[in-house]
PDB file of C-alpha atoms in Angstrom:
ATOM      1  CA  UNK A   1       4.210  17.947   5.556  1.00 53.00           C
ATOM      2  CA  UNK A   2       2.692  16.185   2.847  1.00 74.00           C
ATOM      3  CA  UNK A   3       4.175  12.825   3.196  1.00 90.00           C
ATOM      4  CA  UNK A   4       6.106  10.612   6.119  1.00 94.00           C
ATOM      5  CA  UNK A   5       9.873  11.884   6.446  1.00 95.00           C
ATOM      6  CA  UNK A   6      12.463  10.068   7.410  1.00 96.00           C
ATOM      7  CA  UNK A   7      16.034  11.198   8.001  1.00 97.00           C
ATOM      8  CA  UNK A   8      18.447  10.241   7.691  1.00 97.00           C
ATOM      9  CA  UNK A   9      18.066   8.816   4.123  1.00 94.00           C
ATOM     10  CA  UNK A  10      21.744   7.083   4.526  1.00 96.00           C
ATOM     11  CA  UNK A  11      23.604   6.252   7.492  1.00 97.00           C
ATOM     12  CA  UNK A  12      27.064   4.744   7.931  1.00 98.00           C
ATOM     13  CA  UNK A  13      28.195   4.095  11.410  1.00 98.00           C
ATOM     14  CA  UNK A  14      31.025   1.868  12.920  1.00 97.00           C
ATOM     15  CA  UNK A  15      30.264  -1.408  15.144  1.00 97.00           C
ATOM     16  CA  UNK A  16      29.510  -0.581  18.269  1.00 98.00           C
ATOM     17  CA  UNK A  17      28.122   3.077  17.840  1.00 98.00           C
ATOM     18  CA  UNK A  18      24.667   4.112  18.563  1.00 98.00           C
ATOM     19  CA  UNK A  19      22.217   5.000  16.052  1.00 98.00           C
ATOM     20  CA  UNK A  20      19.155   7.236  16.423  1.00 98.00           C
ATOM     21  CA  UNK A  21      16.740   7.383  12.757  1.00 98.00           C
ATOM     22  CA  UNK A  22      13.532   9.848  12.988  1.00 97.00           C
ATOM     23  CA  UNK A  23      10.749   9.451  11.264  1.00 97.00           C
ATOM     24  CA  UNK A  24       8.027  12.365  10.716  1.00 96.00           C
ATOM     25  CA  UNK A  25       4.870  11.087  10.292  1.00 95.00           C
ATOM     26  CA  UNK A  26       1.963  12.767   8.895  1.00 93.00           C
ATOM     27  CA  UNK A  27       0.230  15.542  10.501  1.00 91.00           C
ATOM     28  CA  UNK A  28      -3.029  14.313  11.825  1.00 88.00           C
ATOM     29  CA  UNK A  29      -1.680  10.096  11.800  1.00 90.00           C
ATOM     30  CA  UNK A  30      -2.483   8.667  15.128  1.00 89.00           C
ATOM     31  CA  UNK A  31      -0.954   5.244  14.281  1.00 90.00           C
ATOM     32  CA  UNK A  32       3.175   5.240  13.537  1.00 93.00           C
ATOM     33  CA  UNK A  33       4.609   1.695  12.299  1.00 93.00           C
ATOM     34  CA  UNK A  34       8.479   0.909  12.244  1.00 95.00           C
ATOM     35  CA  UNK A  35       9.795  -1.732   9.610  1.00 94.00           C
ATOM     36  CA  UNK A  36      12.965  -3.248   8.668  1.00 95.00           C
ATOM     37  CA  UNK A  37      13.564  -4.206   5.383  1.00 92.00           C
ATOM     38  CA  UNK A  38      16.903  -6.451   5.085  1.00 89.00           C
ATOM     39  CA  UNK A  39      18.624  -7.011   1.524  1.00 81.00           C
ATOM     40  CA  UNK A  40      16.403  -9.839  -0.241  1.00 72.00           C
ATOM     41  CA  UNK A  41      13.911 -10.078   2.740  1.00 76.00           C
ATOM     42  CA  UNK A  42      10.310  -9.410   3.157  1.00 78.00           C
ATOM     43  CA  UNK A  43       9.473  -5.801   5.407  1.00 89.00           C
ATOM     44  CA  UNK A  44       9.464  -6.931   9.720  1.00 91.00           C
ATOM     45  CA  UNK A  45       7.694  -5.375  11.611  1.00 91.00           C
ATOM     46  CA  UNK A  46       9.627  -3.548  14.690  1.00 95.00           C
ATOM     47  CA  UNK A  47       7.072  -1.149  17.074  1.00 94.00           C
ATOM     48  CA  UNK A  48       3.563   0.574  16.664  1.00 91.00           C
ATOM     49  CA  UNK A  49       2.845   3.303  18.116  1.00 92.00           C
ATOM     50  CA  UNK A  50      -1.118   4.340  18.216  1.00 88.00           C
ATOM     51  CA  UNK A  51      -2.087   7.253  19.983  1.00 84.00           C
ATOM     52  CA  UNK A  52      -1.675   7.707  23.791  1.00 82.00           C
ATOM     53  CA  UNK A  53      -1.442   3.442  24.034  1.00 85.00           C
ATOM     54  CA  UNK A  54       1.439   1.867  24.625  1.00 87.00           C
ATOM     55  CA  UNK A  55       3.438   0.965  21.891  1.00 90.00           C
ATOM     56  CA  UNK A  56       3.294  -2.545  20.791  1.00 89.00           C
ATOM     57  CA  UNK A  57       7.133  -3.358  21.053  1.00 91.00           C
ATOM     58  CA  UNK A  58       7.108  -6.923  19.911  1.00 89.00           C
ATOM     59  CA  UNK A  59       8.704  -6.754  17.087  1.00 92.00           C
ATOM     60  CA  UNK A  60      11.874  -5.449  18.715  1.00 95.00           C
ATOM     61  CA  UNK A  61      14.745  -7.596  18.063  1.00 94.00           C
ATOM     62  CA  UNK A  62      16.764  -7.038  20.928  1.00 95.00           C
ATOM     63  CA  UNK A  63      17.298  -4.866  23.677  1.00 96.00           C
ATOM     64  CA  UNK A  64      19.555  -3.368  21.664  1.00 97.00           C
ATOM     65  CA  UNK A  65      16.622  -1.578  20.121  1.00 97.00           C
ATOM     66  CA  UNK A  66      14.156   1.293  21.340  1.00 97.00           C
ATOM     67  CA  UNK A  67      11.846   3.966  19.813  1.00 96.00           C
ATOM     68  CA  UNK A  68       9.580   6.194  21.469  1.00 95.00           C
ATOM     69  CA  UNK A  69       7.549   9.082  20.114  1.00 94.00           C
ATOM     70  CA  UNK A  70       7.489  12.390  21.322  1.00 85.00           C
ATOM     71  CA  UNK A  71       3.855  14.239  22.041  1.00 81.00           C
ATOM     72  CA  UNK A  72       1.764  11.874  19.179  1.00 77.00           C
ATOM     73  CA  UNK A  73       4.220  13.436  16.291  1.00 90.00           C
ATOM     74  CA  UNK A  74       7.964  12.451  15.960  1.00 95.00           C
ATOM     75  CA  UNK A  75       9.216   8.988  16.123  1.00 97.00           C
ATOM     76  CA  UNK A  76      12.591   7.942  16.952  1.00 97.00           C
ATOM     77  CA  UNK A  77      13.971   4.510  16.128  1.00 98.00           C
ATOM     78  CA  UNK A  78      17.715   4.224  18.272  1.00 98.00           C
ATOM     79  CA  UNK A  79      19.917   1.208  18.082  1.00 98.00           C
ATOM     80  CA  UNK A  80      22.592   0.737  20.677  1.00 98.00           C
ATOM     81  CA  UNK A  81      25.602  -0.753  19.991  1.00 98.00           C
ATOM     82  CA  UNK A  82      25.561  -1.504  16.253  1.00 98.00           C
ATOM     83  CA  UNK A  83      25.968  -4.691  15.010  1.00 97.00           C
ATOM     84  CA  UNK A  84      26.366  -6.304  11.057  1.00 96.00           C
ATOM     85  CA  UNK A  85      23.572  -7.581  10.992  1.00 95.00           C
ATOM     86  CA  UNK A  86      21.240  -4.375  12.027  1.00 97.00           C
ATOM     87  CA  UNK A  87      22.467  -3.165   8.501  1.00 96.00           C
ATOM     88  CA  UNK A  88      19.489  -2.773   6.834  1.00 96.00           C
ATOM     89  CA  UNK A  89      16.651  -0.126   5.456  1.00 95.00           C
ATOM     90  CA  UNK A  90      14.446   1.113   8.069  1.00 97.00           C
ATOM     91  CA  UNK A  91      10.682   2.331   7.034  1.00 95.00           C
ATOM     92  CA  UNK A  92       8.231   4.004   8.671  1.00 95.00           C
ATOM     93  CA  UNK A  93       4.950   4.294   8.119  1.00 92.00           C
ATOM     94  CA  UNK A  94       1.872   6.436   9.784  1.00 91.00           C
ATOM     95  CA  UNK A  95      -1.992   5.786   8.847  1.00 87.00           C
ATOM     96  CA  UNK A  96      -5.304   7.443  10.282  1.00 84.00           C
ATOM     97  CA  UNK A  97      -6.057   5.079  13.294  1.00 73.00           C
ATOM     98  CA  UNK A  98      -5.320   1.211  12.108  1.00 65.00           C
ATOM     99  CA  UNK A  99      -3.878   1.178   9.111  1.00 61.00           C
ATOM    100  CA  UNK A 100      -5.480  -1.885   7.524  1.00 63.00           C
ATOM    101  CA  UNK A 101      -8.626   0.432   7.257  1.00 69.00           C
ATOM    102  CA  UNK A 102      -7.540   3.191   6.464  1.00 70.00           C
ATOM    103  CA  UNK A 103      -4.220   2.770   4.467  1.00 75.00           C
ATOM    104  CA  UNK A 104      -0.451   3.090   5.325  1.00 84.00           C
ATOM    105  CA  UNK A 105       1.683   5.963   3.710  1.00 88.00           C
ATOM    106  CA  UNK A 106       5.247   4.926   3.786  1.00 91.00           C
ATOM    107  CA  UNK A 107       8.759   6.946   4.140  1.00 93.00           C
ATOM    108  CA  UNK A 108      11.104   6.928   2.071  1.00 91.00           C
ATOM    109  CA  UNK A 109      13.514   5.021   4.324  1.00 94.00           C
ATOM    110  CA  UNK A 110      16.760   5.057   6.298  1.00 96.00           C
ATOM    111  CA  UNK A 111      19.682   2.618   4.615  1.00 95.00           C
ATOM    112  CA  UNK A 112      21.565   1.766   7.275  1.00 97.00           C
ATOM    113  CA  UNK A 113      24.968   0.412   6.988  1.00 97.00           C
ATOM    114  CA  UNK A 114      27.245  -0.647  10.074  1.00 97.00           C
ATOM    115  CA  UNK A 115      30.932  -1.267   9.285  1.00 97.00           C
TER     116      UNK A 115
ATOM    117  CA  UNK B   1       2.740 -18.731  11.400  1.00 85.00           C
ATOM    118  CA  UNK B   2       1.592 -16.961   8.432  1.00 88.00           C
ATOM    119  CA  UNK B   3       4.210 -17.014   5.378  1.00 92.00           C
ATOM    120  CA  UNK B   4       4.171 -14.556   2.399  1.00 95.00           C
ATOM    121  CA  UNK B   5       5.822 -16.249  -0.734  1.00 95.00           C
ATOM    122  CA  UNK B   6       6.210 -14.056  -3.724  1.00 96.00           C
ATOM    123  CA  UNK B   7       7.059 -15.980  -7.081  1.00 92.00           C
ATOM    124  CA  UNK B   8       8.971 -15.144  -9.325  1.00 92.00           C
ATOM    125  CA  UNK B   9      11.727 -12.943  -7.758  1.00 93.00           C
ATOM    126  CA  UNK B  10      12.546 -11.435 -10.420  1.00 95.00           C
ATOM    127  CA  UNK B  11      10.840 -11.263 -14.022  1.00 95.00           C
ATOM    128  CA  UNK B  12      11.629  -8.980 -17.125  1.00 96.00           C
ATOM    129  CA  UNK B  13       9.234  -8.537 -20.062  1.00 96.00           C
ATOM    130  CA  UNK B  14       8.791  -6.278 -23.304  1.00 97.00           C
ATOM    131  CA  UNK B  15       7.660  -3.573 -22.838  1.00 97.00           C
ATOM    132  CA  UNK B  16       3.630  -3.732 -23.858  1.00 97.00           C
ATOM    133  CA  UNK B  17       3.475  -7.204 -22.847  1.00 97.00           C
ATOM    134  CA  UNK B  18       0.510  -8.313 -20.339  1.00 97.00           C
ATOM    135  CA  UNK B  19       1.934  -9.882 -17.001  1.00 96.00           C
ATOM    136  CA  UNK B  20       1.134 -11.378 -13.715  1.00 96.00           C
ATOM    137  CA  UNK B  21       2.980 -11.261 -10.586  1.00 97.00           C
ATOM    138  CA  UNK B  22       2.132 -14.045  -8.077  1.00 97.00           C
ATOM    139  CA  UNK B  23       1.788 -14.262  -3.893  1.00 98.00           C
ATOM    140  CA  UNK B  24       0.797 -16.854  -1.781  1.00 97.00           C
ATOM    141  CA  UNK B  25      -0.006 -16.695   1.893  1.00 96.00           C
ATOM    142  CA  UNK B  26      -0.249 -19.944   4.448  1.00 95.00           C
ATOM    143  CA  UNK B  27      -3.041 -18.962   6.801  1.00 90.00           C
ATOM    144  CA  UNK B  28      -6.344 -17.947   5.057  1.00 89.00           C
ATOM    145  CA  UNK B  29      -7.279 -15.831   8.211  1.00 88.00           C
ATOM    146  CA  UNK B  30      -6.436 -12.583   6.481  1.00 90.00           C
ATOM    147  CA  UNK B  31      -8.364  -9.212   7.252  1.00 87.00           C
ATOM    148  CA  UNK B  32      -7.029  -8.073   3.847  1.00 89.00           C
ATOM    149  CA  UNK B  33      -4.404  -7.931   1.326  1.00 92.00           C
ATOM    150  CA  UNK B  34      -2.749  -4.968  -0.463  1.00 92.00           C
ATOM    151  CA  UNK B  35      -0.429  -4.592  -3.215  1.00 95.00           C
ATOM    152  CA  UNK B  36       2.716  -2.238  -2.892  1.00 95.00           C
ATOM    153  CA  UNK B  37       5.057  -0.707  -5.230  1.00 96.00           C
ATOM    154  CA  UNK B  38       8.507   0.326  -4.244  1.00 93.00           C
ATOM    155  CA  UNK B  39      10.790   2.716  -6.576  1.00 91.00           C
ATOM    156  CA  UNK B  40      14.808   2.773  -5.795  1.00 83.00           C
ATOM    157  CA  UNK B  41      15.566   5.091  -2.699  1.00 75.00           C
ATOM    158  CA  UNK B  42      11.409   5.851  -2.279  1.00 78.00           C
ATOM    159  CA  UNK B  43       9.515   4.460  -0.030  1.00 80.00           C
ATOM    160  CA  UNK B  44       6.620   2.251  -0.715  1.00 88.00           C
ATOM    161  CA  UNK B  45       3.112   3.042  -2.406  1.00 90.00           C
ATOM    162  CA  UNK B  46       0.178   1.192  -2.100  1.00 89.00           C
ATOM    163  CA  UNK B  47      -1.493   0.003  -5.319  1.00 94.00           C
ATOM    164  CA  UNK B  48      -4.398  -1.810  -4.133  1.00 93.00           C
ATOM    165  CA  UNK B  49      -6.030  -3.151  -1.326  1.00 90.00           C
ATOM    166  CA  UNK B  50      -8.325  -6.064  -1.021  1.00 91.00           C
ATOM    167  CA  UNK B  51     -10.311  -7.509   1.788  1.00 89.00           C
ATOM    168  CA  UNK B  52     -11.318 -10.705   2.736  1.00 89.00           C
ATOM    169  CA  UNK B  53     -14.349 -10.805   1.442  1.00 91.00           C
ATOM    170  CA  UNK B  54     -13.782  -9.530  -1.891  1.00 93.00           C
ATOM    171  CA  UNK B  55     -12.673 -11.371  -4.847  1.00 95.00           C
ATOM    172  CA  UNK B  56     -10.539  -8.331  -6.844  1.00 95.00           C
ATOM    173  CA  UNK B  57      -9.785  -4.601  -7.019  1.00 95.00           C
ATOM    174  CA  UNK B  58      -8.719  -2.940 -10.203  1.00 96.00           C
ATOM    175  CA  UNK B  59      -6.862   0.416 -10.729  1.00 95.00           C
ATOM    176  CA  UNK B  60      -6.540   1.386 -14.117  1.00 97.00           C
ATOM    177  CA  UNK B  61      -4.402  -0.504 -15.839  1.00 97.00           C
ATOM    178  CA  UNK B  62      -3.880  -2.834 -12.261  1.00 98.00           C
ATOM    179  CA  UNK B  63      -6.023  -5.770 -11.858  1.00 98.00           C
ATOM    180  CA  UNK B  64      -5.684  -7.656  -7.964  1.00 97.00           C
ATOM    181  CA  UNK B  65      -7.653 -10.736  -7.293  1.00 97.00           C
ATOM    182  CA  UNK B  66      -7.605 -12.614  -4.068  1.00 97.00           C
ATOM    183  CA  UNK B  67      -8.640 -16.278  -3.804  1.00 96.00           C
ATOM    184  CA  UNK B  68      -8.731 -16.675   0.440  1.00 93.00           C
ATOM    185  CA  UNK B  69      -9.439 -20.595   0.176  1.00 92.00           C
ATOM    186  CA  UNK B  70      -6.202 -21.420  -1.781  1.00 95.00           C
ATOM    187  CA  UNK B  71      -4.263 -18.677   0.129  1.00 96.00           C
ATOM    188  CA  UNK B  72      -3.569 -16.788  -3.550  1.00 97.00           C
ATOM    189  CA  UNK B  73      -3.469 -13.599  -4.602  1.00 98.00           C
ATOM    190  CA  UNK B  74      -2.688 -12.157  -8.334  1.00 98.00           C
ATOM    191  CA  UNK B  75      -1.719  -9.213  -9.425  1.00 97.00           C
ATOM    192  CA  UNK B  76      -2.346  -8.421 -13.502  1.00 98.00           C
ATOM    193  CA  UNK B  77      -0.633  -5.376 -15.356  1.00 98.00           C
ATOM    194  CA  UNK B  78      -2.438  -4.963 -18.311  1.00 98.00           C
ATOM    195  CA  UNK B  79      -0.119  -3.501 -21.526  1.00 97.00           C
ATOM    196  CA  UNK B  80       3.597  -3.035 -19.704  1.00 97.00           C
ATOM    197  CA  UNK B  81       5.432   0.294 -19.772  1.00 97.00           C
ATOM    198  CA  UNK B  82       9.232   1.180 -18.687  1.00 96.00           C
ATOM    199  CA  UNK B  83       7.660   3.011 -16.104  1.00 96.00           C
ATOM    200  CA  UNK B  84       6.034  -0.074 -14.616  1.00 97.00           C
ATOM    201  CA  UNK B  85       9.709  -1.183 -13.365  1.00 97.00           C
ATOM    202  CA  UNK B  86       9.938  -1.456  -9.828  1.00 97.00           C
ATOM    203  CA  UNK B  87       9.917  -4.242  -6.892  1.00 95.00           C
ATOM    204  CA  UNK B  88       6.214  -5.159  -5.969  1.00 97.00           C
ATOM    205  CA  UNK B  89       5.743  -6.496  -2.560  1.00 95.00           C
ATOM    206  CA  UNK B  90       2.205  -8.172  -0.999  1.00 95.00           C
ATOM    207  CA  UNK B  91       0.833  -8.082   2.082  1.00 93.00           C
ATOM    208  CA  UNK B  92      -1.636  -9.665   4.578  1.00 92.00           C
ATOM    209  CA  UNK B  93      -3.095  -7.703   7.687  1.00 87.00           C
ATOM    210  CA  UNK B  94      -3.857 -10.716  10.067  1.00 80.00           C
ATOM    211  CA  UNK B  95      -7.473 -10.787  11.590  1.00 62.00           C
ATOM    212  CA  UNK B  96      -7.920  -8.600  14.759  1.00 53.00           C
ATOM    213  CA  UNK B  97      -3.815  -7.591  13.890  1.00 56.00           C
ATOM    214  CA  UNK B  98      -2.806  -4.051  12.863  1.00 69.00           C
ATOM    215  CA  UNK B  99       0.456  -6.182  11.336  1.00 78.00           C
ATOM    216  CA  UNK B 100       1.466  -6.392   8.149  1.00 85.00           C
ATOM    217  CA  UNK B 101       3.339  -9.817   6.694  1.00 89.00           C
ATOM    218  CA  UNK B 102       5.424  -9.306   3.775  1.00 92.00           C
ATOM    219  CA  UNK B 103       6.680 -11.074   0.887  1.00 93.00           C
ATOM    220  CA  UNK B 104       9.897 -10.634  -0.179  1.00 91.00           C
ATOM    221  CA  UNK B 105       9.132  -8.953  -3.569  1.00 93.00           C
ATOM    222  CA  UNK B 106       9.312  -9.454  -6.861  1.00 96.00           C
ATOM    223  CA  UNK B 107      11.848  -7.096  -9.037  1.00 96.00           C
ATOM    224  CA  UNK B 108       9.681  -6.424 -12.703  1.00 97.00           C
ATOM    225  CA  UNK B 109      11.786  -4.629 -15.683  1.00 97.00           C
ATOM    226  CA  UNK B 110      10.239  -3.931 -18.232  1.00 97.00           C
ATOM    227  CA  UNK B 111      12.386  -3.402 -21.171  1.00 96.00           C
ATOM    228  CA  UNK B 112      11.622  -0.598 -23.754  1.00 93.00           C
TER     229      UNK B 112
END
């Protein structure tokens, strides 16, 4: 496609639940970036995927969180066991190689809301 | 630990008024710095981008400067329009660190 998809755009779940958002990046991006973006806070940075490498997970919260992406394309962001505080809007973002080069082209976002 | 302070929060002007959004950053070690805009329910666009060794980008009616030393960087809207309203968020990319560190935003209205 054209530009980074991301679906859902809205999710409400229960406390508790799992979670699984999907981002799409674009064709031909070998670098795929996760972000959280909590009400009144700067973006944080969650995973990057680039290439065949192995992700760079540090910016996982918890072990509550995981993402993996399938055959270079689609990422998956899942959170286990939703808590309050995971409410938030999750971005992603995919760029030609690294991204501070070459320029990130952002989602549109999943709002997340846990109940 | 780098920091990213955006000032002011929030800020609504006239429309056709100049105006200049501020960010800050603690470590001067940056590779670069961009600009972002981000619409309601859209994801983010990037305005400008500015590396360390230069001192400003412009985009039409967008003007960036970054001052490394002081840990600064501007961004100037030249002659406001409704359309400009939107939350604009900085950035630094970290040397040798694919990362981006983010401000918190600031919300501009711009009223017609």
């Amino acid at each position: 496609g054209a530009g980074v998809s991301q679906s859902p755009s809205n999710k409400v779940t229960e406390k508790g639940k799992d979670v699984e958002l999907r981002c799409d990046p674009i064709s031909g991006h070998t670098a795929l970036y996760w972000y959280r973006q909590s009400l009144g806070q700067g973006l944080e940075f969650l995973i990057y995927f680039q290439g065949n490498s192995a992700p760079d997970k540090s910016g996982l919260p918890s072990d509550r969180f995981s993402a993996e992406r399938t055959g270079g394309s689609v990422s998956t962001l899942t959170i286990q066991r939703t808590q309050q505080e995971d409410s938030a809007v999750y971005l992603c973002a995919s760029s030609l190689s690294w991204g501070a080069d070459y320029g990130y082209t952002f989602g549109s976002g999943t709002r997340l809301t846990v109940v | 630990k780098q920091e990213v302070t955006q000032i002011p929060a929030a800020l609504s002007v006239p429309e056709g008024e100049n105006l200049v959004l501020n960010c800050s950053f603690t470590d001067s070690a940056i590779y670069n710095l961009q600009w972002f805009r981000q619409d309601p329910g859209k994801g983010l666009t990037s305005l400008l981008l500015i590396q360390s060794s230069q001192r400003e980008q412009t985009s039409g009616r967008l003007n960036a400067s970054l001052d490394k030393s002081s840990g600064r960087s501007t961004l100037y809207i030249a002659a406001s329009q409704p359309g400009d309203s939107a939350t604009y968020l900085c950035a630094v990319s970290l040397d040798s660190n694919y990362q981006l560190i983010w401000g918190a935003g600031t919300k501009l209205i711009i009223k017609p």
